[in-house]
Structures are given as C-alpha cells and as structure tokens.
Amino acid sequence: MSSRQATAQTNLDAISRNFDQVRQLAPSSKIMAVIKADAYGHGAAQVAKKLKQADAFAVARVSEAVKLREAGVGGTICLLEGVMNREDLNLASIYELQVVVHSEDQLELMTRSGARRDVWLKIDTGMGRLGIRPEKADSALQKLDQQRLIGLMTHFAQSDEVGAELTVRQIEKIRSISRQLYRHNPAAAVISMANSAGIMAHADSRSDWIRPGLMLYGASPLADLEPDPDLHPAMHFSAPVISIRDIKVGDSVGYGSIWTTERDTRIAVVGAGYADGYPREMAQGTPVLVNGERRRLVGRVSMDMITVELEKSDVVEMGDHVTLWGEGLPVEEIARCAGTIPYTLTCGIAGRVRRTFRGEVRG
Ligand SMILES: *Cc1c(COP(=O)(O)O)cnc(C)c1O
C-alpha cells in the first residue's frame, strides 16, 4: 500500500470464500455469479477467472459479455437484460451467451431470427420492471418453442426487507406459473429467483438456480442488519495522505467552510475525492481508518481530496494510506453515511483509481 495514489484493492480470495458461503447456504442450487458492472467495481474478468466453481456468470449487457470473452473467460454467461436487436443476437450466438427474454419485443426478435439459443423466460411476478406478465407466460413460452429453454426467471422487488410479504407472494407466483407451464415444456420446472437478499433472508427462494451479486463481494443487502460476519469484504479502498497541517481554534476547512474547529488540532488531507468515487454526500464525521484507528471526515468532500481530523497521538506520515472502506470499515456503514447503499459505492470507483488484486488467477 505504498503507492501515492488512491487505490482499490480487490481481494479475490475473499470473493472465493463468499462464494463458498453461498454454496453452504444453498447446497442444492446452481449458482449464477452476478458480475455485471465490472463485478460491482471489483474487476469482472479477474472475478470470473477466480470463480471457476461458478455454474454460470451473469452480466446485464452484451458489451459486458463480449469483454469477458475477449479477456478469455469461458463458461456460461447469461445476459440478464437479454438482447436489443439483431446485432446483439448475432453477438449472443458468436459468443455463446444465454439470453433472458423479458418482453414481447424480444419474443418477436427471437422468433424472427431462426437460430436456436439458450434462453431464460423472465416473468414479472411483482417487480414491475422487466418480465412477461403472468397471464402472457403461456403464450410467451409457445413463441419460444424453437429455442432451448433453460428455465423461468423472476426478480424480487423487496427482498432486502426480511420477511417482506411481497417476496412471499412472488415466490408463490413463480412456483405456480412453473407448475402450469411445465406441462407444455418440462424445462419450465426450472426456476431462478433469488438475488443476494433472497438467498440470505428467504430460504425458500433458494431454487434450482440462484443469482448472488453483492454478497459475493462481502457486503450485505439487508439494510437493517449489521454486516454479516460470514461474508468477507472484497474491496479495500484507500488513499494516501498528501498533506498534514496544524490548524487553530476557529479555523475552517475546505469548500463552503462548513466545518470549523473548536480546538487547535491537526488535519490530514487525503488524496481521494468525489472524482475517485468517494461521494460528495458523505456526512460530516464519516469514519475513515488512520493506522487502523477510526478518525472523522471533516469539511466538504472535494473533487480530488478529503480532510480528516487527526488526534494528537497519531503518528502519520505523508503517503500513509487511509482506509475509506474495506477491512475494518464496512462498506455498508460508509454507504449509510452517504445516504446510499453499498452497491453504489463499489460500482462508483472511478477509472483513475489504481486497481490491484489479491489472489489473482492468471491466464
Ligand atoms: C443485479 C441482479 C442480481 C444480483 O443482485 P444482488 O442484489 O447484487 O445479489 C440478480 N438478478 C438480477 C436480475 C439482477 O439484475
């Protein structure tokens, strides 16, 4: 950690252990590891190469899948948003991608294109975003009779609330649709519904296939709970001290002079700001780790830096790295300080941040 740059380190061994944890929770489910958005900012190609034990990978878009194939990632890759047009469909064929079909438009496109592909039929059981309406499921299935159906997919709207009524209804709904459709096509018996929150909070959503994302990266989607001790944080975001200054009682720090010290104290200026992915919305007093000790963010987050109040006893040198989230500082907690969720923090790491990997598998 001696680099003088903001650094996001991905611990691939932690991701592997989190995967094993998913396996333990759902030993009879196949696992589609969700690595969209560059594996939530953790490096999709590296994560895919590490998780050889995954039964499949999932991304949102064709461009993400193509990148993975070009990086040498084999195995099954599923397109959660399916395809938009003929060009996407061709790419799906060339790169052997599974395609989720979630709309009438996509059904049309598939029917017209002739070629046989591996498809999931996505049903909207209450999310109200993507998916065929339940009453259209039967006719949709018929339109897919030239395709190789893998199963039915659905997505939860409220699974991050433990015991949510809607989730229970969604689980019942997809099971009942599956029971009806399976008479026309045995593959419709196969169901995929759970995301991380489903896996963690709704045991009966751990069906044939599960789709963990966030929990692989060691963060919990369950808003009200403490970080799960069985999950290992996979991202360590840190930045170097670029200046240390003494300030006197009554001095203000940073843009807008929103923070003024009530005592003589010392400030560390740390080289990461909102242009690196440390949100400007971060609350005053948000913790950072200086030599493993919690210290407070003071003053407004700038584009390239933040300011942290030091204690008298702190021995800090220029270039020392301050932890912004990661080991010892849960990303869930930091997300709350910014009024957001862990997903947006890890996904938001900017391109200029240095990237490193622990436990990388080459080739
Ligand atoms: C992103 C996504 C997931 C993974 O969700 P997590 O909350 O990160 O576990 C699963 N399924 C679909 C359809 C998704 O879009």
mmCIF file of C-alpha atoms in Angstrom, residues 15-26 29-36 39-40 47 51 53-59 80 153-156 159 192-200 205-221 231 343:
data_model
loop_
_atom_site.group_PDB
_atom_site.id
_atom_site.type_symbol
_atom_site.label_atom_id
_atom_site.label_comp_id
_atom_site.label_asym_id
_atom_site.label_seq_id
_atom_site.Cartn_x
_atom_site.Cartn_y
_atom_site.Cartn_z
ATOM 1 C CA ILE A 15 -14.768 -13.437 -3.113
ATOM 2 C CA SER A 16 -13.969 -17.145 -3.367
ATOM 3 C CA ARG A 17 -14.758 -17.626 0.317
ATOM 4 C CA ASN A 18 -18.008 -15.692 -0.056
ATOM 5 C CA PHE A 19 -18.905 -17.941 -2.970
ATOM 6 C CA ASP A 20 -18.316 -20.974 -0.734
ATOM 7 C CA GLN A 21 -20.579 -19.370 1.838
ATOM 8 C CA VAL A 22 -23.334 -19.077 -0.788
ATOM 9 C CA ARG A 23 -22.780 -22.743 -1.654
ATOM 10 C CA GLN A 24 -23.205 -23.664 2.007
ATOM 11 C CA LEU A 25 -26.450 -21.722 2.295
ATOM 12 C CA ALA A 26 -27.858 -23.277 -0.874
ATOM 13 C CA SER A 29 -28.831 -24.731 -6.079
ATOM 14 C CA LYS A 30 -26.753 -23.916 -9.110
ATOM 15 C CA ILE A 31 -25.028 -20.580 -8.744
ATOM 16 C CA MET A 32 -25.053 -17.876 -11.379
ATOM 17 C CA ALA A 33 -22.450 -15.399 -10.103
ATOM 18 C CA VAL A 34 -23.573 -11.884 -10.996
ATOM 19 C CA ILE A 35 -20.608 -9.911 -12.315
ATOM 20 C CA LYS A 36 -22.361 -7.072 -14.158
ATOM 21 C CA ALA A 39 -18.344 -7.142 -10.911
ATOM 22 C CA TYR A 40 -19.779 -4.188 -8.979
ATOM 23 C CA VAL A 47 -13.527 -12.329 -10.608
ATOM 24 C CA LEU A 51 -14.665 -18.291 -9.584
ATOM 25 C CA GLN A 53 -16.556 -23.176 -9.410
ATOM 26 C CA ALA A 54 -19.468 -20.980 -10.540
ATOM 27 C CA ASP A 55 -22.104 -22.756 -12.621
ATOM 28 C CA ALA A 56 -22.624 -19.608 -14.709
ATOM 29 C CA PHE A 57 -21.947 -15.883 -14.780
ATOM 30 C CA ALA A 58 -24.448 -13.107 -15.336
ATOM 31 C CA VAL A 59 -23.987 -9.647 -16.805
ATOM 32 C CA LEU A 80 -29.847 -10.564 -17.714
ATOM 33 C CA MET A 153 -36.580 -16.398 -14.079
ATOM 34 C CA THR A 154 -38.064 -13.713 -11.863
ATOM 35 C CA HIS A 155 -36.670 -10.934 -9.682
ATOM 36 C CA PHE A 156 -37.690 -9.702 -6.229
ATOM 37 C CA SER A 159 -36.164 -8.985 -0.773
ATOM 38 C CA SER A 192 -34.250 -18.930 -10.809
ATOM 39 C CA MET A 193 -35.394 -16.186 -8.462
ATOM 40 C CA ALA A 194 -33.079 -15.289 -5.566
ATOM 41 C CA ASN A 195 -30.588 -12.429 -5.561
ATOM 42 C CA SER A 196 -28.323 -11.985 -2.514
ATOM 43 C CA ALA A 197 -31.088 -10.703 -0.274
ATOM 44 C CA GLY A 198 -33.342 -13.580 -1.296
ATOM 45 C CA ILE A 199 -30.587 -16.088 -0.581
ATOM 46 C CA MET A 200 -29.883 -14.542 2.818
ATOM 47 C CA SER A 205 -36.250 -18.703 -2.664
ATOM 48 C CA ARG A 206 -33.092 -20.829 -2.997
ATOM 49 C CA SER A 207 -34.433 -22.715 -6.004
ATOM 50 C CA ASP A 208 -32.712 -24.544 -8.884
ATOM 51 C CA TRP A 209 -30.607 -21.509 -9.770
ATOM 52 C CA ILE A 210 -29.682 -18.560 -7.567
ATOM 53 C CA ARG A 211 -28.125 -15.258 -8.633
ATOM 54 C CA PRO A 212 -25.916 -13.739 -5.921
ATOM 55 C CA GLY A 213 -24.228 -10.441 -6.642
ATOM 56 C CA LEU A 214 -23.497 -8.182 -3.704
ATOM 57 C CA MET A 215 -22.889 -10.935 -1.169
ATOM 58 C CA LEU A 216 -20.072 -12.334 -3.320
ATOM 59 C CA TYR A 217 -18.345 -9.036 -2.731
ATOM 60 C CA GLY A 218 -18.746 -9.398 1.007
ATOM 61 C CA ALA A 219 -21.459 -6.837 1.624
ATOM 62 C CA SER A 220 -24.968 -7.401 2.859
ATOM 63 C CA PRO A 221 -28.007 -6.025 1.028
ATOM 64 C CA LEU A 231 -19.063 -12.524 4.471
ATOM 65 C CA TYR A 343 -23.774 -1.175 -4.410
#
